[in-house]
CSV table of C-alpha atoms in Angstrom, one decimal:
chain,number,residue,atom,x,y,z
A,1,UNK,CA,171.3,214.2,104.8
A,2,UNK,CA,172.3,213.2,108.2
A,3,UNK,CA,175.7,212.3,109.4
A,4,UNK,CA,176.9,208.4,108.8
A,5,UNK,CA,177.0,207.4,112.9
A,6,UNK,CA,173.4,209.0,112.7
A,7,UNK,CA,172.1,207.0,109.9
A,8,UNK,CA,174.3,203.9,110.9
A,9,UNK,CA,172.7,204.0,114.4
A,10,UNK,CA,169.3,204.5,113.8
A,11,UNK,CA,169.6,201.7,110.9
A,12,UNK,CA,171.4,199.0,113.3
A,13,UNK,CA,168.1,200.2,116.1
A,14,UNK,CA,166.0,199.1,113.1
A,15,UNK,CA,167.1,196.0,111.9
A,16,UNK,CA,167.4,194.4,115.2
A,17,UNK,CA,164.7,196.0,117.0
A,18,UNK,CA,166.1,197.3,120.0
A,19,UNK,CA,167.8,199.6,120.9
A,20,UNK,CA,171.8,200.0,120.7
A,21,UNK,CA,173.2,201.0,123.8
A,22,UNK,CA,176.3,202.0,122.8
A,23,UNK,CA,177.4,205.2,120.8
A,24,UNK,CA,178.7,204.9,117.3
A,25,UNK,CA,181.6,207.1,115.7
A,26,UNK,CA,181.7,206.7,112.0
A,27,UNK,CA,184.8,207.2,109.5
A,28,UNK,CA,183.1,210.2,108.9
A,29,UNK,CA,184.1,211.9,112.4
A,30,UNK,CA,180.5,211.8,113.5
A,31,UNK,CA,178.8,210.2,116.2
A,32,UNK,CA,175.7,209.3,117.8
A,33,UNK,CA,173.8,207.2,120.4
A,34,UNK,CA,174.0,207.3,124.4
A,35,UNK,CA,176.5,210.3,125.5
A,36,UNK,CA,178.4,208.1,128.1
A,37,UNK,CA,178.1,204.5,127.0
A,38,UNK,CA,181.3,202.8,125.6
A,39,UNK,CA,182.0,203.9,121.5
A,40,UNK,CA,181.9,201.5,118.8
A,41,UNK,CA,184.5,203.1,116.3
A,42,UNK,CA,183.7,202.0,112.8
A,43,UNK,CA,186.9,203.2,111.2
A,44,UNK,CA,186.1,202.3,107.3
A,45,UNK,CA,182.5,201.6,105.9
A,46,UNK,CA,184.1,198.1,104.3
A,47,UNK,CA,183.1,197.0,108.0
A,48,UNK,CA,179.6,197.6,106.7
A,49,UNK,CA,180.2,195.6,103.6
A,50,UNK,CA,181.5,192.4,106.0
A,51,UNK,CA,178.1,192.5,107.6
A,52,UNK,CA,176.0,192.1,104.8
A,53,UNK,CA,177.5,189.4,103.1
A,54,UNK,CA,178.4,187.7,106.8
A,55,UNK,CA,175.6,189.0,108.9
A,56,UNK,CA,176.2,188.5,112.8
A,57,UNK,CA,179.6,187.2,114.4
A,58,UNK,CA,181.6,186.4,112.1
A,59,UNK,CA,180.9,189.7,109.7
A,60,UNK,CA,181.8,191.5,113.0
A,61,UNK,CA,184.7,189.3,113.8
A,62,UNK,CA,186.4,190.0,110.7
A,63,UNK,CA,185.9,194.3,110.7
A,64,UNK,CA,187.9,193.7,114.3
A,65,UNK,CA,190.3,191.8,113.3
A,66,UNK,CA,190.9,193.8,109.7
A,67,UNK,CA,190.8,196.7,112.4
A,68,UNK,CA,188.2,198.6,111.0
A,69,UNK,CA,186.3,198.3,114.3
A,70,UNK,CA,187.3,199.1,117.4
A,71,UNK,CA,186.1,200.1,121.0
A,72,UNK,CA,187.2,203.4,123.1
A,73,UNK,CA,186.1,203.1,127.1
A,74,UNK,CA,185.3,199.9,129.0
A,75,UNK,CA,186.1,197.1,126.4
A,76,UNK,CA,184.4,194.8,128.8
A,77,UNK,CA,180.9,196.4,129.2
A,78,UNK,CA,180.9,197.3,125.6
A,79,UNK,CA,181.3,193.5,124.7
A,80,UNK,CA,178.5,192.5,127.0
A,81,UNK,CA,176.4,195.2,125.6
A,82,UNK,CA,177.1,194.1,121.9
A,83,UNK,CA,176.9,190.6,123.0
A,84,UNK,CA,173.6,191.3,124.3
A,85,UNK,CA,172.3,192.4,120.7
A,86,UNK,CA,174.2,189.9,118.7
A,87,UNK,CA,174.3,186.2,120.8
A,88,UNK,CA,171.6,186.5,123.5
A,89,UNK,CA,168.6,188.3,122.0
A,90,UNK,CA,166.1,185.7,123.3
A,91,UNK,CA,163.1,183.9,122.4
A,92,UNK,CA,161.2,187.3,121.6
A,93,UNK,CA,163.6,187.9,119.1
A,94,UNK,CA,162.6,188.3,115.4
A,95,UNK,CA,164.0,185.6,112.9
A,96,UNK,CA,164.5,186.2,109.7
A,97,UNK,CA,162.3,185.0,108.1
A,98,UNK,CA,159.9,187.1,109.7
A,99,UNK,CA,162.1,190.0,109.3
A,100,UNK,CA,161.8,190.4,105.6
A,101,UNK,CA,158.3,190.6,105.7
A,102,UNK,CA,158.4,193.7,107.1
A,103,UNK,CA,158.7,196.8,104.8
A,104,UNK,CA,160.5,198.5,107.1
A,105,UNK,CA,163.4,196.2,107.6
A,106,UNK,CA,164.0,196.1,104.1
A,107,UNK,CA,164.3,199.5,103.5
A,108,UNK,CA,166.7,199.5,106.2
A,109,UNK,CA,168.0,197.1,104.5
A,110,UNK,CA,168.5,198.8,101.1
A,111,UNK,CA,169.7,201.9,103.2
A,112,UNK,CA,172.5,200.3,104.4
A,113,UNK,CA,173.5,198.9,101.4
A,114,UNK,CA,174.2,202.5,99.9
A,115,UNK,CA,175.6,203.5,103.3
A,116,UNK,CA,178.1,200.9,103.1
A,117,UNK,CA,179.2,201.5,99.6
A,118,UNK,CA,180.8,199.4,96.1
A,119,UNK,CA,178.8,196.0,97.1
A,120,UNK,CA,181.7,193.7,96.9
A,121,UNK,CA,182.6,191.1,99.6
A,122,UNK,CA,186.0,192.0,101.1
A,123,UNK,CA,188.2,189.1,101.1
A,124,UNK,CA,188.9,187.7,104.6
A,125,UNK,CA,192.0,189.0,107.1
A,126,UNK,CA,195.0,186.5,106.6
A,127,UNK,CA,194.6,185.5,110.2
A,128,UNK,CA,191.0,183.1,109.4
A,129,UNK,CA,191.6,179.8,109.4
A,130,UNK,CA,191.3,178.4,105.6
A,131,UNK,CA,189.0,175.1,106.2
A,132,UNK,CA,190.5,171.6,104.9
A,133,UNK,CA,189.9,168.1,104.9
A,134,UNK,CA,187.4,166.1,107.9
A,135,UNK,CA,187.6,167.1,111.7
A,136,UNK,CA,189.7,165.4,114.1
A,137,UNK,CA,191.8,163.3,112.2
A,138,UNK,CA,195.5,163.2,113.3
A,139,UNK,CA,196.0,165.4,110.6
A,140,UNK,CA,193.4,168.3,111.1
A,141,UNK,CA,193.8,168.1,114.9
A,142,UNK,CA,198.0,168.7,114.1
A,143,UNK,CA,197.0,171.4,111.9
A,144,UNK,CA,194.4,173.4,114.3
A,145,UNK,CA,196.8,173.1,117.5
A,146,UNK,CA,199.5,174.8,115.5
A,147,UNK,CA,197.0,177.4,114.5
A,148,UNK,CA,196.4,178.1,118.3
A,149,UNK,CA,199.8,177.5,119.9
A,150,UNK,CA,202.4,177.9,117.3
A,151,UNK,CA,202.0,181.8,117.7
A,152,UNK,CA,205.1,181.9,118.8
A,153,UNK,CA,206.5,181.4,122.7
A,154,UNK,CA,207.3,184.9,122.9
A,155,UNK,CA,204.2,186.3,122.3
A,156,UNK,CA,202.5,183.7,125.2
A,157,UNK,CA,205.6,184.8,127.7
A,158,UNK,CA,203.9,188.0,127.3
A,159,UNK,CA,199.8,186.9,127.9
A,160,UNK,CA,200.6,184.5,130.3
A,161,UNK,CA,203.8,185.4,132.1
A,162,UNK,CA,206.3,183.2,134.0
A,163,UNK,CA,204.3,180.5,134.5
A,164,UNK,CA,203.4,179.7,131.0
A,165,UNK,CA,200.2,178.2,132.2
A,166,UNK,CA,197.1,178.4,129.5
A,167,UNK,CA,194.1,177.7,131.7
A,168,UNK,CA,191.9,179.2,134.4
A,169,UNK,CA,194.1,179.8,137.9
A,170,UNK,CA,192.7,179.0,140.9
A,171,UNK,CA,192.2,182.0,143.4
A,172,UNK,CA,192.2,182.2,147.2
A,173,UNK,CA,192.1,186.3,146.7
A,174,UNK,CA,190.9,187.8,143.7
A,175,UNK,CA,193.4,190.7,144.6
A,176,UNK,CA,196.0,188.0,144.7
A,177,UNK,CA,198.9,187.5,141.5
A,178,UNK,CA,198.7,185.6,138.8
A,179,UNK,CA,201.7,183.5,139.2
A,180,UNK,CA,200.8,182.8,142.8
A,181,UNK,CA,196.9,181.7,141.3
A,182,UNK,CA,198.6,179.2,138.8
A,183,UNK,CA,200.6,177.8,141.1
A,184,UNK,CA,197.7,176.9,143.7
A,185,UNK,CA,195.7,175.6,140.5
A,186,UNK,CA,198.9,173.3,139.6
A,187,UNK,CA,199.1,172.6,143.2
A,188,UNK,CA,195.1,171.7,143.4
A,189,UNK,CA,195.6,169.7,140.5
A,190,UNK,CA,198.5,167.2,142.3
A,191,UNK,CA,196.3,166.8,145.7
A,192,UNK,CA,193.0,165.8,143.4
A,193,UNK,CA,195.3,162.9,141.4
A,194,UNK,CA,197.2,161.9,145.1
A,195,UNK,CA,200.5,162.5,143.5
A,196,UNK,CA,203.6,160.6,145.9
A,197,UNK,CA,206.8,159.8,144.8
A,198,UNK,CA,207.1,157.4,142.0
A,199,UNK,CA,204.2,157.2,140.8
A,200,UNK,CA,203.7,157.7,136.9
A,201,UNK,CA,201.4,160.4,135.8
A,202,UNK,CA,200.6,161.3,131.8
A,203,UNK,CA,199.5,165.1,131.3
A,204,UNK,CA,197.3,165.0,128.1
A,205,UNK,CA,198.3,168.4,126.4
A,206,UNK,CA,200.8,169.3,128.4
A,207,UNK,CA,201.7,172.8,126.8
A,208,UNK,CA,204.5,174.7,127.7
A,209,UNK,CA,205.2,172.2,130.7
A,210,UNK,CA,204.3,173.7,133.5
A,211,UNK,CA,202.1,170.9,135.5
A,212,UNK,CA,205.1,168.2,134.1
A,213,UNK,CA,207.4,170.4,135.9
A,214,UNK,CA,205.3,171.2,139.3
A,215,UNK,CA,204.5,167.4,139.6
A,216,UNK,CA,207.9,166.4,139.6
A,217,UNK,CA,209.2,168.8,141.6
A,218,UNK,CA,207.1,169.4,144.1
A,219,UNK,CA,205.5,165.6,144.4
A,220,UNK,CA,208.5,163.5,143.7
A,221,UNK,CA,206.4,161.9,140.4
A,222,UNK,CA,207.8,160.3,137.1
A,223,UNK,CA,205.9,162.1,134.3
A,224,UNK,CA,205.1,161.8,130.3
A,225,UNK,CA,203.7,164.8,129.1
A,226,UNK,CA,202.1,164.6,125.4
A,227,UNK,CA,201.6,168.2,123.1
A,228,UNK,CA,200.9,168.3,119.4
A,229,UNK,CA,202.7,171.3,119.5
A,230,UNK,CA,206.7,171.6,118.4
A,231,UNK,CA,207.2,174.6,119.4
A,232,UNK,CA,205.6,174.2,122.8
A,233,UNK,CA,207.7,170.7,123.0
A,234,UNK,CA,210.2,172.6,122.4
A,235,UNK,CA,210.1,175.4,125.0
A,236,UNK,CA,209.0,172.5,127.6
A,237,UNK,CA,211.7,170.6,126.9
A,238,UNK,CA,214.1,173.4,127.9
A,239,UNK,CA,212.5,174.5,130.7
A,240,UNK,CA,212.7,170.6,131.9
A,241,UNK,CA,216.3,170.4,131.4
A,242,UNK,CA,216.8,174.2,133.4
A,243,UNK,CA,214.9,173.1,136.0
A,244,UNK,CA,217.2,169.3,136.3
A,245,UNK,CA,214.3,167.3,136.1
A,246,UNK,CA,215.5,164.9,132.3
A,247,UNK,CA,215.6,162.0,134.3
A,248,UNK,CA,211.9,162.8,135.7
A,249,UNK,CA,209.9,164.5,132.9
A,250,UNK,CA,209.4,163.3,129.5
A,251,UNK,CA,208.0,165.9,126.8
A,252,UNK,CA,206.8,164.1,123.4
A,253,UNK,CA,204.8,165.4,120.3
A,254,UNK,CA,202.4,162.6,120.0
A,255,UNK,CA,198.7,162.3,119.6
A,256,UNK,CA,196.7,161.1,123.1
A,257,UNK,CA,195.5,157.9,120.2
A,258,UNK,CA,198.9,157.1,119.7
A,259,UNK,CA,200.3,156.6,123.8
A,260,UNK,CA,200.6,152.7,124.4
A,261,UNK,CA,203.0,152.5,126.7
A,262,UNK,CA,200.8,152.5,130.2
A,263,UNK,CA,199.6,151.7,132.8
A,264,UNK,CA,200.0,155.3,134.8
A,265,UNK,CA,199.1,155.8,138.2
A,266,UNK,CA,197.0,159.3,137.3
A,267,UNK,CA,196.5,161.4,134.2
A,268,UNK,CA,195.7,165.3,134.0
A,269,UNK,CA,194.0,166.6,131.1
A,270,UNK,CA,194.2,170.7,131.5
A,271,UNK,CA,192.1,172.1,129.0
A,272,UNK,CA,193.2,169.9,126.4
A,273,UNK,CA,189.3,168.3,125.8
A,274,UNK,CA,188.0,170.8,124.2
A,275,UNK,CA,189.7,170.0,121.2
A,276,UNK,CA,188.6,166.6,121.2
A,277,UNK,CA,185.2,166.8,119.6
A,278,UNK,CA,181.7,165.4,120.5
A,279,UNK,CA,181.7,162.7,118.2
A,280,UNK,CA,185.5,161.2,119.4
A,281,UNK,CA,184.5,162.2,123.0
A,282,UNK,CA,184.1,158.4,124.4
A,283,UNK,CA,186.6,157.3,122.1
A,284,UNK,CA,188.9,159.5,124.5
A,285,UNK,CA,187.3,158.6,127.5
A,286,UNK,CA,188.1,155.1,126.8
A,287,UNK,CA,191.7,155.7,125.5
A,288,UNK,CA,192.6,157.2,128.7
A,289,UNK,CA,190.8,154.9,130.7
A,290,UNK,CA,192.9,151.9,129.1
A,291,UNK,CA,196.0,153.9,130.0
A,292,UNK,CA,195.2,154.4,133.9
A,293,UNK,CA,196.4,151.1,136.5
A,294,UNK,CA,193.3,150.1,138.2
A,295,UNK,CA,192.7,152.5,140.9
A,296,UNK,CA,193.9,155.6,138.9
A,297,UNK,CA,192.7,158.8,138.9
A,298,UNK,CA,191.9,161.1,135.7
A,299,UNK,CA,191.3,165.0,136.3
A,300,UNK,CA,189.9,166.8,133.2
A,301,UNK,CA,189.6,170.0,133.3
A,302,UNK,CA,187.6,171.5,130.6
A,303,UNK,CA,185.5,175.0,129.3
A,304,UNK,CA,182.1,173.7,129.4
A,305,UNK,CA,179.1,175.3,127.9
A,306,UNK,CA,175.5,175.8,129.4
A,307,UNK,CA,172.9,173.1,127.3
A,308,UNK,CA,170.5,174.1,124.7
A,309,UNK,CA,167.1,172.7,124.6
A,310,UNK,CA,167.6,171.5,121.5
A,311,UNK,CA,170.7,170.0,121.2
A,312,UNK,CA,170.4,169.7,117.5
A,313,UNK,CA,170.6,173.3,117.4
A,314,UNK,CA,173.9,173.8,118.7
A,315,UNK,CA,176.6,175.1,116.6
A,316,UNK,CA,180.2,176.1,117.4
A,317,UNK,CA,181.0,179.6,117.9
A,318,UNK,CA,182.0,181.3,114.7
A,319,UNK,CA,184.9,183.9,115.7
A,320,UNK,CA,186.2,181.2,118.1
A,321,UNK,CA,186.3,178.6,115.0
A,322,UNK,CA,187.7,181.0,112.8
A,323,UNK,CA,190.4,182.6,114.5
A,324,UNK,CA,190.9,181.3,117.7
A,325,UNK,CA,190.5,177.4,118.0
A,326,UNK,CA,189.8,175.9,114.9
A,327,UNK,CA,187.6,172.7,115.4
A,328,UNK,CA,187.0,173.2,119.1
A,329,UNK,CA,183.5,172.2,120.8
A,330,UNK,CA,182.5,173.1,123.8
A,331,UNK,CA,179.7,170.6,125.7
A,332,UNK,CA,177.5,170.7,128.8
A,333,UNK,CA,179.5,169.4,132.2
A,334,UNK,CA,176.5,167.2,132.6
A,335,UNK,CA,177.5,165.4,129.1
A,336,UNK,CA,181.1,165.1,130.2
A,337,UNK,CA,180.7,163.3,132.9
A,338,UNK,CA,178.2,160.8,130.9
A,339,UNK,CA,180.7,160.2,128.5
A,340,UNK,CA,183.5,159.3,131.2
A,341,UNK,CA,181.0,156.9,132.9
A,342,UNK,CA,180.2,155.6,130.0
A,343,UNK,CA,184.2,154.8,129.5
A,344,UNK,CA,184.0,152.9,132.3
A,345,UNK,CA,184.8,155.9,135.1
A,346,UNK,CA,183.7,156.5,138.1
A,347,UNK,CA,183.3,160.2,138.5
A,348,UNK,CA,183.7,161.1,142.4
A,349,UNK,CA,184.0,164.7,142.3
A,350,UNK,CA,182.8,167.9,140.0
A,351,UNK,CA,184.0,171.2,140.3
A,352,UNK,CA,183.2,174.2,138.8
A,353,UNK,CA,185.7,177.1,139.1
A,354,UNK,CA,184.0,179.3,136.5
A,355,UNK,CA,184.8,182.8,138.2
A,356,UNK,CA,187.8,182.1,138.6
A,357,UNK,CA,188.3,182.0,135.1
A,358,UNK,CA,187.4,185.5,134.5
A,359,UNK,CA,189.7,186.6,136.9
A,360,UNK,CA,192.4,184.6,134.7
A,361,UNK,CA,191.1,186.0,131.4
A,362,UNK,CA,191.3,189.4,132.5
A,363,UNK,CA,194.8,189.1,134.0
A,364,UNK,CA,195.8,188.3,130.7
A,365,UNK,CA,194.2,190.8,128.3
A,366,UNK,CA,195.8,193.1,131.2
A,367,UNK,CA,199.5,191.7,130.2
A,368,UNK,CA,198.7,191.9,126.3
A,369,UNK,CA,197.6,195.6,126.5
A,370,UNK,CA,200.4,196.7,128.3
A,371,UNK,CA,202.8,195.0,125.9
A,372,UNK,CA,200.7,196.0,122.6
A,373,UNK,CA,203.4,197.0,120.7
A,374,UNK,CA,205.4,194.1,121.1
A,375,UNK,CA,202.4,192.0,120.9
A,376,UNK,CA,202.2,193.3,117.3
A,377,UNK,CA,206.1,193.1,116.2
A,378,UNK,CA,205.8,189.4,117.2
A,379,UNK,CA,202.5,188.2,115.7
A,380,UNK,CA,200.6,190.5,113.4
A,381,UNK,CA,198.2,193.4,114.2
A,382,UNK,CA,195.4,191.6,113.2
A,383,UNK,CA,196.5,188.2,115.3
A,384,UNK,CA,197.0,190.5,118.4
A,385,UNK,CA,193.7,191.7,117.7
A,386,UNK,CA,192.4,188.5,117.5
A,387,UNK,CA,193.7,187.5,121.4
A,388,UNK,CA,192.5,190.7,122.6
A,389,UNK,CA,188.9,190.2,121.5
A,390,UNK,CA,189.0,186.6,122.0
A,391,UNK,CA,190.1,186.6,126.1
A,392,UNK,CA,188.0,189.8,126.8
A,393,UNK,CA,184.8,188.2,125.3
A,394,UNK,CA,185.8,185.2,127.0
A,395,UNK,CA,185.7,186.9,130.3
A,396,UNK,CA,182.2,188.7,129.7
A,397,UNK,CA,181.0,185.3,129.3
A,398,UNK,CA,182.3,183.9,132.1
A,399,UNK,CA,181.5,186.4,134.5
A,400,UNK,CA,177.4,186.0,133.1
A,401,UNK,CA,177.0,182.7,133.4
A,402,UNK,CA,177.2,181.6,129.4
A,403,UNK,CA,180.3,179.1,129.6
A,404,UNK,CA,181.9,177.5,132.5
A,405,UNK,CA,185.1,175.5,133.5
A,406,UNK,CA,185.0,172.5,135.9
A,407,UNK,CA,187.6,169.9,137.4
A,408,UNK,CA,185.9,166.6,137.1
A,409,UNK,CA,187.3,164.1,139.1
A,410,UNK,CA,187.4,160.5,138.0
A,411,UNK,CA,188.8,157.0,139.1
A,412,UNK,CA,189.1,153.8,137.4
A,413,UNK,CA,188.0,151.8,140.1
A,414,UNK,CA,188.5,148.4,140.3
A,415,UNK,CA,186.1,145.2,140.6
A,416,UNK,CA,186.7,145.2,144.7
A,417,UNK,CA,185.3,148.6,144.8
A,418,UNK,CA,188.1,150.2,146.5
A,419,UNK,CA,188.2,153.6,144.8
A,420,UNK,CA,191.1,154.9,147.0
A,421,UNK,CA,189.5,157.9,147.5
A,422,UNK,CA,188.2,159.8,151.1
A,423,UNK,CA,185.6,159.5,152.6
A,424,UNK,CA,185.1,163.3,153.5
A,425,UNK,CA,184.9,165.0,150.0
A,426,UNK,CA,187.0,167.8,148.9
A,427,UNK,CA,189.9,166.1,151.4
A,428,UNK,CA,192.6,166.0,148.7
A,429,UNK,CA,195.3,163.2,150.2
């Protein structure tokens, strides 16, 4: 009989009808497939079992986090090849139901069933979200930002560094630090909103505190910034009072719905509208428009995804639902900025800074791999597993094109038509 990474291999070629470019090593010691391509390393054959009661992403998301897969040599090439097989097989590509009409893929079928042993579903990793109760209430969103953020500040120092800044940076030099990239995004950030002393500017999702703090410093602004987070509040508020800005910055746990006490001269909203949802979308759009003075600007930053043909068809991305942000949805930039027009916006500038992105991502699985160990003492194996996968996939789809980030620029401009803005555009003022 041949080896398992034989079998396994030629099984996996057979079921999806292509051919896997990466080699396999089973939990058998054996291996098989090309000589120098990256190694999928399938450490137990319970990984098997996940996949055949949860074909597809989130069967493979679970074996990873569980840790009975793993990857030896380029992480990132080995996660566009998989990626390749799993998410972007194409139109050509069989469907099932077509699939088990052939003879041949169920005998595959039935072989990997004895390959993969006792057929009973393992239970998930402890790290999966357990689902309860509707989306985007106040109480669900509470529940899935903790998920994400309350991690624990420690174990973000390490992925993110000194700047405590979760989004994309903005790079002049790709060979360029990371700290340096954050602070020119922050900076970019202040000359799109016209940020001058005294003005009043609310940052929707303000995170650790890092744009409250670069505002007031470096512009001379008054600033509210809003988290559903504690323990973030509570790291921002620290850092705040360190830095001697109290009587400038204001950190509060409160829900965007629940801020009435406007008008501000210019709001930032740093990848915090992904976790709005599609169907509260213009609901948000109109919240903040209410809160802006006439003439104010709103810069929303925000993951976007490329559009489907069928919208209908759209679903969120499993892994990223499960273990990473829990009710998140990603839209087309093109939808984004209907939805802020339809608030009432004008939108006067889009910018997409998707490359720079990956550059971000992989500073940061760059930061948790050198700190694994301590990664692991903080969280959990499995949760540092979790990032790890998460920010290098995130890269890989970056870098080809699948998802994007943009700045999108919007004003509420009042009834004379005086938007405030330049006429030369991209001259920030």
């Amino acid at each position: 009989m041949a080896d398992a990474a034989s079998r396994l291999h030629a099984l996996v070629e057979q079921l999806l009808g292509v051919p896997l470019l990466v080699r396999v090593r089973a939990w058998d010691g054996s291996q098989a497939g090309p000589p120098d391509a990256p190694v999928l390393v399938v450490h137990h054959r319970r990984a098997l079992r996940r996949l055949l009661f949860k074909p597809g992403e989130l069967g493979l998301a679970r074996a990873w986090v569980a840790g009975e897969l793993d990857i030896e040599g380029d992480l990132y090439l080995a996660l566009d090849l998989i990626s390749g097989l799993v998410w972007e097989r194409g139109e050509n590509a069989r469907t099932l139901a077509q699939a088990l009409r052939d003879p041949r893929f169920l005998m595959a079928v039935r072989e990997l069933l004895k390959l993969a042993g006792p057929p009973l579903p393992p239970a998930p990793p402890r790290e999966e979200v357990r689902r309860r109760g509707h989306l985007h209430t106040r109480r669900t969103d509470r529940r899935a930002i903790s998920h994400h953020y309350d991690v624990g500040n420690d174990f973000y120092e390490i992925v993110l560094g000194p700047s405590m800044v979760y989004s994309c940076a903005y790079w002049s030099d790709p060979g360029a630090g990371l700290e340096q990239a954050q602070d020119d995004k922050l900076e970019l950030v202040c000359r799109k909103l016209a940020l001058t002393p005294g003005r009043r500017l609310l940052d929707v999702g303000c995170g650790w505190g890092s744009m409250a703090i670069h505002a007031a410093r470096e512009h001379g602004v008054r600033v509210v910034g809003i988290t559903l987070s504690q323990e973030q509040a509570a790291y921002a508020r620290k850092r705040v009072a360190d830095a001697g800005l109290t009587d400038q910055v204001e950190i509060r746990v409160q829900d965007y719905r629940d801020v009435t006490d406007g008008p501000y001269d210019a709001i930032s909203s740093i990848g915090m509208a992904e976790h709005v949802g599609s169907e509260r979308y213009l609901s948000y759009a109109r919240d903040l428009y209410a809160l802006l003075a006439p003439g104010g600007r709103l810069l929303n930053h925000q993951i976007g995804r490329r559009p489907e043909r069928d919208e209908t068809g759209y679903h969120v991305d499993e892994f990223i639902d499960a273990y990473v942000f829990p009710d998140g949805e990603l839209a087309p930039v093109g939808d984004t900025v209907t939805q802020l027009e339809r608030a009432g916006f004008e939108v006067r500038d889009v910018e997409s800074i998707r490359e720079h992105y990956a550059l971000t991502l992989r500073r940061w699985v760059a930061r948790l791999e050198d700190e694994w160990a301590r990664a692991v003492r903080l969280t959990s194996p499995g949760r540092a597993r979790v990032w790890r996968l998460y920010m290098a996939a995130s890269a890989v789809a970056f870098e080809r094109n699948r998802i994007g980030v943009n700045q999108v620029l919007a004003v509420r401009t009042p009834q004379s038509g005086a938007s405030g803005m330049p006429l030369r555009s991209r001259v920030w003022q």
